[in-house]
mmCIF file of C-alpha atoms in Angstrom:
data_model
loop_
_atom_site.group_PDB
_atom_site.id
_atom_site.type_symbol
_atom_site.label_atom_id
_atom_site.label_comp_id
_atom_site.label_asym_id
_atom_site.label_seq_id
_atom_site.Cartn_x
_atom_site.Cartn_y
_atom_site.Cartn_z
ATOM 1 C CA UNK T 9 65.530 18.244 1.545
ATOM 2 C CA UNK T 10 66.433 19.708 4.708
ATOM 3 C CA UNK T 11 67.839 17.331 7.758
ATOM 4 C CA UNK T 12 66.249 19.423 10.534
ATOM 5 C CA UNK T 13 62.443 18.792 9.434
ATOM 6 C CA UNK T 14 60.054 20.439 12.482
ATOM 7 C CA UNK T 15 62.364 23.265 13.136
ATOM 8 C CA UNK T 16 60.907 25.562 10.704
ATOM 9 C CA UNK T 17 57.795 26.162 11.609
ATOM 10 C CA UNK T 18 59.476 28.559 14.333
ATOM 11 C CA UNK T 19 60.697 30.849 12.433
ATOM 12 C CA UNK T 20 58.247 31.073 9.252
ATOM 13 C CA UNK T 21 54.545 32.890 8.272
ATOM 14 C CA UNK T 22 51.170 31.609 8.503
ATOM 15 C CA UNK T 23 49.551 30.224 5.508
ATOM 16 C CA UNK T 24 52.587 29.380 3.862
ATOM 17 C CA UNK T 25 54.481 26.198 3.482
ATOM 18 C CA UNK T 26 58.485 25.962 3.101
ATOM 19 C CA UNK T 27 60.207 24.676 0.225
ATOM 20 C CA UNK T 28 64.238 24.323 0.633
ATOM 21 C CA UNK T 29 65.108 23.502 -2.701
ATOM 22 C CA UNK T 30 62.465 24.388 -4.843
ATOM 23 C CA UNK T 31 64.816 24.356 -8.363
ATOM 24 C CA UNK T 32 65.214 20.474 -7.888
ATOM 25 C CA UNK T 33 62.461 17.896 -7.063
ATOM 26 C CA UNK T 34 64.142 17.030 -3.801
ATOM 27 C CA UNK T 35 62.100 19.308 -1.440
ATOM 28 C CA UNK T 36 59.275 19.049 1.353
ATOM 29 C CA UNK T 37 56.438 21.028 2.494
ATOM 30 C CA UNK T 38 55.911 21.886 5.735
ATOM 31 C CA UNK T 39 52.852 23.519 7.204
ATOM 32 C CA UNK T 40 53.664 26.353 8.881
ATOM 33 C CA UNK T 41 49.668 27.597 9.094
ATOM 34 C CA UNK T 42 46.638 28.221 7.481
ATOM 35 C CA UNK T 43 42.979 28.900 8.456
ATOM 36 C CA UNK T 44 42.268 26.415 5.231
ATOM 37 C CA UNK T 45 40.073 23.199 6.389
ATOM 38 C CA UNK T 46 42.899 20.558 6.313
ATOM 39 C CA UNK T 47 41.392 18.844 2.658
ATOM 40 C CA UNK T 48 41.311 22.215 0.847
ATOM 41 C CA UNK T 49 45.149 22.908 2.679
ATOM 42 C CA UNK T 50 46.080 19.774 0.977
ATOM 43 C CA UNK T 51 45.120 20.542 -2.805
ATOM 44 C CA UNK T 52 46.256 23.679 -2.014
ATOM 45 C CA UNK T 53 49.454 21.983 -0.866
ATOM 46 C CA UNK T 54 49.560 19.932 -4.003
ATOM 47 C CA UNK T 55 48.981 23.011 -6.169
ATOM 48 C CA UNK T 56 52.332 24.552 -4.709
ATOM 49 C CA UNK T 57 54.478 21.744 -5.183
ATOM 50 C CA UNK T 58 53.454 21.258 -8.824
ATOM 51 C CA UNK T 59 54.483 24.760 -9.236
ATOM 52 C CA UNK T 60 57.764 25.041 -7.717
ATOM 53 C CA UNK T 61 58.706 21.406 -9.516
ATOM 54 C CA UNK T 62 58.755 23.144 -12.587
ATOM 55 C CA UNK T 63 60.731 26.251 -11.167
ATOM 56 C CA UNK T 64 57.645 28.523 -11.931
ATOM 57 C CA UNK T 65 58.426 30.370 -8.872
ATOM 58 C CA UNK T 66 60.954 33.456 -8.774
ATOM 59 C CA UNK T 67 61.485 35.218 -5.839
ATOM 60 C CA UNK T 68 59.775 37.902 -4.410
ATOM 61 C CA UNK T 69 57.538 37.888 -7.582
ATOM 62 C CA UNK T 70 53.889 36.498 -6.854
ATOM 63 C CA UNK T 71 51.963 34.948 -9.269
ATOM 64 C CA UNK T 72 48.041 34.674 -9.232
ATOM 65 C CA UNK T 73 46.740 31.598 -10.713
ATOM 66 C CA UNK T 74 43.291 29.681 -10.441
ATOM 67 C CA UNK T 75 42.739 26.993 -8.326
ATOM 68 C CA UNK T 76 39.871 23.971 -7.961
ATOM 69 C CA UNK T 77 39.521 23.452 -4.130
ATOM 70 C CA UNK T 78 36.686 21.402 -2.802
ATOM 71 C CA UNK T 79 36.418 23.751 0.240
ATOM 72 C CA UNK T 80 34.407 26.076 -1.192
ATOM 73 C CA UNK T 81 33.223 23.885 -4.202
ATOM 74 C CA UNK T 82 34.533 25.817 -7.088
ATOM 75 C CA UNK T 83 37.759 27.688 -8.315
ATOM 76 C CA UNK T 84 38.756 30.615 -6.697
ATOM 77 C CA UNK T 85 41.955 32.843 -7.211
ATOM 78 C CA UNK T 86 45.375 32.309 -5.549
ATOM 79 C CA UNK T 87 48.080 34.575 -5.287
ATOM 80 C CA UNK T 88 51.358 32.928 -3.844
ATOM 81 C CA UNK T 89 54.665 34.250 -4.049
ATOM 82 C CA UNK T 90 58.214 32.453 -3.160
ATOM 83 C CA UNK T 91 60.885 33.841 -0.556
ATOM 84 C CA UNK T 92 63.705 33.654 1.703
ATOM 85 C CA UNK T 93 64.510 34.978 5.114
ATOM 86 C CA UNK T 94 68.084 36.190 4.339
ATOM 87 C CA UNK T 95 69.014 36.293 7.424
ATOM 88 C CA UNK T 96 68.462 32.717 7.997
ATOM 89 C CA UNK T 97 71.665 32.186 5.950
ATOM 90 C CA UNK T 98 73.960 33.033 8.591
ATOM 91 C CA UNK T 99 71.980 30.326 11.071
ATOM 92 C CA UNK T 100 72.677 27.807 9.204
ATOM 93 C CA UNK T 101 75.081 25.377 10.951
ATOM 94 C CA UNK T 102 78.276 24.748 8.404
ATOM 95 C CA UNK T 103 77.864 20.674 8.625
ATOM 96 C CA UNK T 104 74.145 20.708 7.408
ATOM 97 C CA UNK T 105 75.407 22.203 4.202
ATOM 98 C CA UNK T 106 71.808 23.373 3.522
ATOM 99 C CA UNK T 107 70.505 26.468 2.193
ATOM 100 C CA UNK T 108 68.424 28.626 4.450
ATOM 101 C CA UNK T 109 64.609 27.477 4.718
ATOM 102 C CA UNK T 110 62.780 29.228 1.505
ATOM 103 C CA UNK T 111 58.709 30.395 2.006
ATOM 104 C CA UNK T 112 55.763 30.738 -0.014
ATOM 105 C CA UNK T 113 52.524 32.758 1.011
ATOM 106 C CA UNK T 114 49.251 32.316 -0.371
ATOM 107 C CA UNK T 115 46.147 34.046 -0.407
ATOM 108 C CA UNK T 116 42.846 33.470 -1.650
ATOM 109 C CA UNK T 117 40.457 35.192 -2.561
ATOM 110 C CA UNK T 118 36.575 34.689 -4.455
ATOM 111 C CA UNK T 119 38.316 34.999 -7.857
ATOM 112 C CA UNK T 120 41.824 35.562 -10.042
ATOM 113 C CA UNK T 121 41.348 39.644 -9.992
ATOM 114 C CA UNK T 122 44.043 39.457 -7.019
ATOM 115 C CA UNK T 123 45.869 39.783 -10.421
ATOM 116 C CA UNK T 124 44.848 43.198 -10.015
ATOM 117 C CA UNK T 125 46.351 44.062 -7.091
ATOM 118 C CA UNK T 126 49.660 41.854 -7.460
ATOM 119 C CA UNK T 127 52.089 44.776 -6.932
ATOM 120 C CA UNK T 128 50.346 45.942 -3.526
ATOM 121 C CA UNK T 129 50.431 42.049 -2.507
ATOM 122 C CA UNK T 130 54.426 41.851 -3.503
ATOM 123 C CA UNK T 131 54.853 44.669 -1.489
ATOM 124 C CA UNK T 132 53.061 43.287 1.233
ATOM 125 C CA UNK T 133 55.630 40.524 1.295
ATOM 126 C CA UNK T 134 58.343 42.621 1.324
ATOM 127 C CA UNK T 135 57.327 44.041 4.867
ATOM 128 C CA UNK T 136 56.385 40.472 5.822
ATOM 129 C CA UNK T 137 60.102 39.774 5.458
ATOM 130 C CA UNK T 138 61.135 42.469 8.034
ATOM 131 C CA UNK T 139 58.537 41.180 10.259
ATOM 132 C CA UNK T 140 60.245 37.626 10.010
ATOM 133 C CA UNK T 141 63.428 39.292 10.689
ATOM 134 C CA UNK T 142 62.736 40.371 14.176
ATOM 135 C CA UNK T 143 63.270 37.058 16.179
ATOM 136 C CA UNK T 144 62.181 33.570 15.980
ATOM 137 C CA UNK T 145 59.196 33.936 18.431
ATOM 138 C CA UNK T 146 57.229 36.244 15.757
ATOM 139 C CA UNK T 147 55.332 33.995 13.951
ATOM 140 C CA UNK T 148 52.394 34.237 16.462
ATOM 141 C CA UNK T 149 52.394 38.178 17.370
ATOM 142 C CA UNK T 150 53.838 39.839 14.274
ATOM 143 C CA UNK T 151 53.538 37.439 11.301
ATOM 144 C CA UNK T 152 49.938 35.756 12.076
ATOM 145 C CA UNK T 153 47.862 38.960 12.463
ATOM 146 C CA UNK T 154 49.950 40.401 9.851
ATOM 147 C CA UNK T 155 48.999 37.560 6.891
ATOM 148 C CA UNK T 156 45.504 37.605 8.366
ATOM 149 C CA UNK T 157 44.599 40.818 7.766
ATOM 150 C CA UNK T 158 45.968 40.955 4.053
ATOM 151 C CA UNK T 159 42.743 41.182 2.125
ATOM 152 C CA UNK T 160 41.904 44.655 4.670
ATOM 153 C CA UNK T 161 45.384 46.377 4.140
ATOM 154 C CA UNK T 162 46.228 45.174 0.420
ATOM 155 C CA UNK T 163 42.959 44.553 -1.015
ATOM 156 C CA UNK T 164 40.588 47.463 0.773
ATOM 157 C CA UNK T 165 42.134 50.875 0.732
ATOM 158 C CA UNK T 166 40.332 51.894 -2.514
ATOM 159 C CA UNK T 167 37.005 50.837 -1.442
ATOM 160 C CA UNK T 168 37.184 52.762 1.806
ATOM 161 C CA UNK T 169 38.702 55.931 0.090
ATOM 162 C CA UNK T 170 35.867 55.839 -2.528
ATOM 163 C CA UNK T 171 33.396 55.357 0.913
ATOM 164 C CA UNK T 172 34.998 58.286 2.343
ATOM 165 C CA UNK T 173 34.939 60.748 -0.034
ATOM 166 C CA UNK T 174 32.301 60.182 -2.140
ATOM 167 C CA UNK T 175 31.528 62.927 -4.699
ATOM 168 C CA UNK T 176 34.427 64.973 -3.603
ATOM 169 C CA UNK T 177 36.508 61.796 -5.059
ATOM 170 C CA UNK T 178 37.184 63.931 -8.203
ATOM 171 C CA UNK T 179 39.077 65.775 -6.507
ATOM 172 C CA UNK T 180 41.674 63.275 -5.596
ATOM 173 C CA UNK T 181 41.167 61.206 -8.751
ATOM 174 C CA UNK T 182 42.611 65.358 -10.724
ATOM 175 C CA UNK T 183 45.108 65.212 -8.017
ATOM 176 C CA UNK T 184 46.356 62.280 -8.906
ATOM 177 C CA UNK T 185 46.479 63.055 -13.130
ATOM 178 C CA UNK T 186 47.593 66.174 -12.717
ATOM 179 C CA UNK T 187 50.543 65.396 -10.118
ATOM 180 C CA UNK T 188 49.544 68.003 -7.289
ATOM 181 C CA UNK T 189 51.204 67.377 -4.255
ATOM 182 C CA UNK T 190 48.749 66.260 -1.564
ATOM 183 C CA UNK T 191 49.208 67.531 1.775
ATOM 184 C CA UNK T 192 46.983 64.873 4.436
ATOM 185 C CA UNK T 193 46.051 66.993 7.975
ATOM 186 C CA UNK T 194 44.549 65.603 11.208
ATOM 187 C CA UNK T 195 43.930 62.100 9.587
ATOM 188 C CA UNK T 196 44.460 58.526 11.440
ATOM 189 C CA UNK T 197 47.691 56.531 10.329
ATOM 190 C CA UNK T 198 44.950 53.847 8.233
ATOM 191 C CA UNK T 199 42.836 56.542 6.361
ATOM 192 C CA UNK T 200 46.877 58.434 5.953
ATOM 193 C CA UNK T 201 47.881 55.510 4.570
ATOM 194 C CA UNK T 202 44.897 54.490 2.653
ATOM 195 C CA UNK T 203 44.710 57.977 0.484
ATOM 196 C CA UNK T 204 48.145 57.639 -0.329
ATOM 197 C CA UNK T 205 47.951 54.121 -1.678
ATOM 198 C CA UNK T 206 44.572 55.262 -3.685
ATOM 199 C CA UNK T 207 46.906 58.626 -5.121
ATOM 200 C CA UNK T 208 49.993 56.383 -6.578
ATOM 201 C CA UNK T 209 47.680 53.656 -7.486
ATOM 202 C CA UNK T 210 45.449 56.493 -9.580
ATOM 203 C CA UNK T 211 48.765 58.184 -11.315
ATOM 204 C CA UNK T 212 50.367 57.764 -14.393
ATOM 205 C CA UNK T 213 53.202 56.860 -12.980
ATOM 206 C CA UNK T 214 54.962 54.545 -15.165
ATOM 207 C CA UNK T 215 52.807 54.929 -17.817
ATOM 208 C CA UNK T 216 54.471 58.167 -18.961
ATOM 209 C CA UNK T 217 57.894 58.862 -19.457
ATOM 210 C CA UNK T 218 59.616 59.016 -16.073
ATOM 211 C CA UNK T 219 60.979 62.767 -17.314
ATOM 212 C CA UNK T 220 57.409 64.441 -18.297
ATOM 213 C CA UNK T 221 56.087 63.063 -14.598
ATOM 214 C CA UNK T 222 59.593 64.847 -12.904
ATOM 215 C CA UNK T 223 58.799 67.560 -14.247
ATOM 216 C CA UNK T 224 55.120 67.817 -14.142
ATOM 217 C CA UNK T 225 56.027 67.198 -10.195
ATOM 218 C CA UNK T 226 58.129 70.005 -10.704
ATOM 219 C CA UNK T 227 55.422 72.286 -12.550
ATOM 220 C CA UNK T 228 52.636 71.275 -9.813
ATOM 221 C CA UNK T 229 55.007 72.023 -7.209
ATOM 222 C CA UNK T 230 56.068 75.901 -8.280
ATOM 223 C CA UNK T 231 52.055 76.564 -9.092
ATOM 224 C CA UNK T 232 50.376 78.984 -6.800
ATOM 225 C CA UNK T 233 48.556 76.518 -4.965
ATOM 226 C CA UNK T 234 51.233 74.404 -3.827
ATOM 227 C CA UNK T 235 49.415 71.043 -2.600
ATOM 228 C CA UNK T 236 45.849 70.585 -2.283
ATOM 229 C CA UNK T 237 45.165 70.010 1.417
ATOM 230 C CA UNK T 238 42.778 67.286 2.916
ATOM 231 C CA UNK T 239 41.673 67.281 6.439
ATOM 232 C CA UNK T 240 40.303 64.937 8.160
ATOM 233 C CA UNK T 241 39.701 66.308 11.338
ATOM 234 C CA UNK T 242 35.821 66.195 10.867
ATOM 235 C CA UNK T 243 33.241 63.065 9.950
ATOM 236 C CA UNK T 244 33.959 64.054 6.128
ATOM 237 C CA UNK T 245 37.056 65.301 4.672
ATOM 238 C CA UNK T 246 37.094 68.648 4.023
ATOM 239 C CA UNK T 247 39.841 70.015 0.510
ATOM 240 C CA UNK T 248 41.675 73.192 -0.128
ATOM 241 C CA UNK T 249 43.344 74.320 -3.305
ATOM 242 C CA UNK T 250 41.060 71.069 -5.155
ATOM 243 C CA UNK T 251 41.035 71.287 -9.308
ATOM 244 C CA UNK T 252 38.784 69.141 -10.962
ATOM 245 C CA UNK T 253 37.308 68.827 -15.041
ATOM 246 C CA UNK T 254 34.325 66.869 -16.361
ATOM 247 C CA UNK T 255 36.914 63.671 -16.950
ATOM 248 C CA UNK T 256 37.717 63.256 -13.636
ATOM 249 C CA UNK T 257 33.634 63.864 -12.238
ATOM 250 C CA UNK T 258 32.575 61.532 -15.019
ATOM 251 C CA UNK T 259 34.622 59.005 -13.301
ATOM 252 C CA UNK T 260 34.135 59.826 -9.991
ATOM 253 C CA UNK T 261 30.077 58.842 -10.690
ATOM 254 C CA UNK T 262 31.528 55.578 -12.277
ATOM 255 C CA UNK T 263 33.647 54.745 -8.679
ATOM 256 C CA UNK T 264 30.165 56.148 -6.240
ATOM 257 C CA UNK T 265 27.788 54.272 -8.667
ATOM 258 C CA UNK T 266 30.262 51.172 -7.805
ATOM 259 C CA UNK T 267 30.328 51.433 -4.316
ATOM 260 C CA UNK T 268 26.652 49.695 -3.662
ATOM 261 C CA UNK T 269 28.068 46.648 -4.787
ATOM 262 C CA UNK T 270 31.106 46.718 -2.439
ATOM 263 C CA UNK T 271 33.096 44.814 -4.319
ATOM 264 C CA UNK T 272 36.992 45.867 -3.713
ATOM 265 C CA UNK T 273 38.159 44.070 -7.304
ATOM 266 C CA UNK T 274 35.389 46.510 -8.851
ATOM 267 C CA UNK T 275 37.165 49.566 -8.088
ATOM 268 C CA UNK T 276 39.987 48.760 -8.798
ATOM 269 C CA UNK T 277 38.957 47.960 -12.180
ATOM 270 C CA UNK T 278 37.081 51.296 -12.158
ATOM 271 C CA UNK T 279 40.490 52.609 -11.563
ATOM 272 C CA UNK T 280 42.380 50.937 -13.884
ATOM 273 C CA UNK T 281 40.021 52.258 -17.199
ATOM 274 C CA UNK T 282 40.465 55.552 -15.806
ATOM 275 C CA UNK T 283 44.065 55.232 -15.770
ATOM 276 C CA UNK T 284 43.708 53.652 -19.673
ATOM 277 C CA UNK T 285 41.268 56.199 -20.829
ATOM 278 C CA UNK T 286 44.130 59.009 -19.944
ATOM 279 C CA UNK T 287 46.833 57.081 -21.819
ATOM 280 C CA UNK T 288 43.854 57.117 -24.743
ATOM 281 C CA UNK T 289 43.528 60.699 -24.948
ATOM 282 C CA UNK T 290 46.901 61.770 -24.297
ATOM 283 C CA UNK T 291 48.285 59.714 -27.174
ATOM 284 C CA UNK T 292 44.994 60.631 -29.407
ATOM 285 C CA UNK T 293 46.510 64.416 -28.617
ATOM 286 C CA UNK T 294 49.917 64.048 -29.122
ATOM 287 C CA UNK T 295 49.054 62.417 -32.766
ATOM 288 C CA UNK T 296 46.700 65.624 -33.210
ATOM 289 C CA UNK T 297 49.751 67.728 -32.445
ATOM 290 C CA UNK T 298 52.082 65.907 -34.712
ATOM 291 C CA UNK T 299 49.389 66.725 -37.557
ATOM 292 C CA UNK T 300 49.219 69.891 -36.308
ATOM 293 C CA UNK T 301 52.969 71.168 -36.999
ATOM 294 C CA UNK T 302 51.986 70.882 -40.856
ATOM 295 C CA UNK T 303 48.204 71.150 -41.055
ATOM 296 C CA UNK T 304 46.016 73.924 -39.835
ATOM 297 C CA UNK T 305 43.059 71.687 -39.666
ATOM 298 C CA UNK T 306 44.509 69.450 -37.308
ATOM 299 C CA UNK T 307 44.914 72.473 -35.238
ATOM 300 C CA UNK T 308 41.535 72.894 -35.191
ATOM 301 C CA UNK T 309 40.921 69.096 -34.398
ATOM 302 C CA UNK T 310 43.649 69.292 -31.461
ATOM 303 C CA UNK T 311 41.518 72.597 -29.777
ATOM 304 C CA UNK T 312 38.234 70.520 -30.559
ATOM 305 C CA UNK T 313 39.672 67.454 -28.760
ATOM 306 C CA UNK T 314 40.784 69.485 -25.870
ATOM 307 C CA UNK T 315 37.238 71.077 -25.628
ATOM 308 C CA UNK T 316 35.556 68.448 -25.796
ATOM 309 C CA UNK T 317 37.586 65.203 -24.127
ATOM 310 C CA UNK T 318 37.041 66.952 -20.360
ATOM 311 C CA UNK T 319 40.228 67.074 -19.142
ATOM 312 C CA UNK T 320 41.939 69.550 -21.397
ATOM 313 C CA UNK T 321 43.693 71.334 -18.884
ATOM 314 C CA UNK T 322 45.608 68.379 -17.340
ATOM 315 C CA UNK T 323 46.051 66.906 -20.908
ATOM 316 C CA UNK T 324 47.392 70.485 -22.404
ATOM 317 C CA UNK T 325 50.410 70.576 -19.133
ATOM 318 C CA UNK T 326 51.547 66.999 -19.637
ATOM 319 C CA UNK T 327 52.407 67.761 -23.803
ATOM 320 C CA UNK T 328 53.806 70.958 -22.833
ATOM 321 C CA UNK T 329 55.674 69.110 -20.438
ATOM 322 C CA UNK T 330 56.876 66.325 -23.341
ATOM 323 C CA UNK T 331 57.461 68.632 -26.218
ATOM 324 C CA UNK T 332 59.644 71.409 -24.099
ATOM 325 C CA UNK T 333 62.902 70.654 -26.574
ATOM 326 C CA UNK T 334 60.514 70.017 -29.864
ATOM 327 C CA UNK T 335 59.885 74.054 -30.837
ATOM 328 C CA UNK T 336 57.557 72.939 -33.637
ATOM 329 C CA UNK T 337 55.218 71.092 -31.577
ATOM 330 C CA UNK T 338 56.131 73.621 -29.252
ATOM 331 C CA UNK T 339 54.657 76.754 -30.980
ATOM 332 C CA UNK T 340 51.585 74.678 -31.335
ATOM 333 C CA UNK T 341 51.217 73.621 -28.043
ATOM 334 C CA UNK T 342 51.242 77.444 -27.219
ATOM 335 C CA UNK T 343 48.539 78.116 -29.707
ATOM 336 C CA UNK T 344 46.288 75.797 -27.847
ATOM 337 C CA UNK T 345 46.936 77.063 -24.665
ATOM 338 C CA UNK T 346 46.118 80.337 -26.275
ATOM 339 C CA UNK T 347 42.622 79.061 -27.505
ATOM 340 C CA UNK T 348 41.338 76.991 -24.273
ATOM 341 C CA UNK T 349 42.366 80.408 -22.289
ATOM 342 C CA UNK T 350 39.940 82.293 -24.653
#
């Protein structure tokens, strides 16, 4: 329990509440702010403490969790996540023997898919730390706008890249499978900042071995068309150098079909069965291809698959990509590239 109780609600966020030693029982919460009515601040208070009694809060992680609140009458979906200003260490006076004041941010939202969008919302905490770091008088021009526009700069960018480009969105949704660089002209820092978030979040990345996506990067790269270009200089984006397949316009449908809802947690989830169905058919391929090296029927099946599952082309570059040392598979890769040419 810290000594100096009322002296931390200089130097913290909004929303959040501070927690000095939250691996032992001995700790207090201190408001620092919140646009919660004071009842529902209180559960939500409650909530916290329950949680970091049982040390169920590492730092720099958030968690998303569902939460009763009486203010609005039913459960919605909280995503809070623990941390410390480091450079609060150094402030601390050597007689206190205290460690430095530790934070936790919460957001809520109408339900628990914030779970979808937990990485963008860690992330967001990492810059809120550099924001703290500036000086002690933050809190009410950096940090408060900053926290109170998290659901518009975490939570939004898809929606308003869907809402932007409409049916050219298969574009940028091939892009994004197929690794192409993307080169952004004449655009405003947001919409800069919001294509790029809606490119990584639409990749493979990490879902395929980091070495096939260096070197499909590499592959993209050395292709004719070096980047597809986007610019943004006019009321709708106008695209150079764009690829697309029936995949990727299939989806795009599924993402404008979405959008008179408006729901931001919807496209997401659009996004993340696009990402899935990829994994699907590049694994369905690569067992075709393993079949293959022994069985000239399964050759047949692999060129059938590719035909058929509507994004052959990106599909055929990312297991020529994987099987570059494996001359069996190889040789058949090379077959099929031979066929979907034809």
């Amino acid at each position: 329990r810290s000594s100096q109780q009322g002296a931390d609600s200089e130097d913290g966020s909004p929303s959040s509440a501070t927690a000095e030693t939250p691996s032992s029982e001995d700790f207090s919460l201190s408001l620092l702010d919140t646009n919660l009515p004071a009842e529902a601040e209180t559960e939500l208070r409650s909530f916290i403490a329950k949680r970091l009694t049982k040390g169920a809060l590492f730092e720099g992680m958030g968690n998303v969790a569902s939460v009763g609140l009486s203010i609005p009458e039913y459960k919605v979906g909280c995503y809070y996540c623990r941390f410390q200003q480091e450079n609060l260490l150094e402030m601390a006076t050597l007689e206190s023997d205290i460690n430095a004041p530790e934070y936790v941010v919460c957001f809520l939202g109408g339900s628990e898919k914030e779970d979808t969008f937990r990485l963008e919302l860690d992330k967001y905490i990492q810059s809120l730390k550099i924001n703290l770091d500036l000086e002690q008088k933050s809190l009410e021009t950096c940090v408060n706008p900053y926290l109170s526009s998290w659901f518009e700069n975490a939570v939004c960018p898809i929606q308003r890249v869907v809402q932007l480009f409409q049916e050219k969105l298969a574009f940028l949704l091939h892009a994004a499978l197929s690794y192409t660089p993307v080169e952004v002209k004449n655009a405003d820092e947001r919409t800069e900042k919001d294509i790029s978030r809606f490119l990584a979040a639409a990749s493979l990345q990490g879902l395929v071995q980091e070495g096939t996506m260096t070197s499909l990067c590499i592959a993209m790269t050395e292709e004719q068309h070096k980047s597809m270009i986007i610019d943004c200089s006019g009321p709708q984006p106008q695209l150079h150098n764009t690829g697309s397949n029936r995949f990727c316009e299939d989806w795009m449908h599924a993402f404008v079909n979405g959008a008179e809802g408006g729901n931001p947690f919807l496209f997401r989830q659009i996004l993340e069965n696009f990402k899935l169905k990829a994994i699907q058919d590049i694994n369905n391929l690569k067992r075709f291809i393993r079949q293959a090296e022994m069985n000239h029927y399964a050759l047949f099946k692999c060129y059938m698959f590719l035909k058929n599952c509507g994004s052959g082309d990106v599909l055929l570059k990312i297991v020529k990509v994987e099987h570059a040392e494996m001359p069996e598979a190889r040789n058949v890769v090379t077959v099929l590239e031979e066929f979907m040419r034809e």
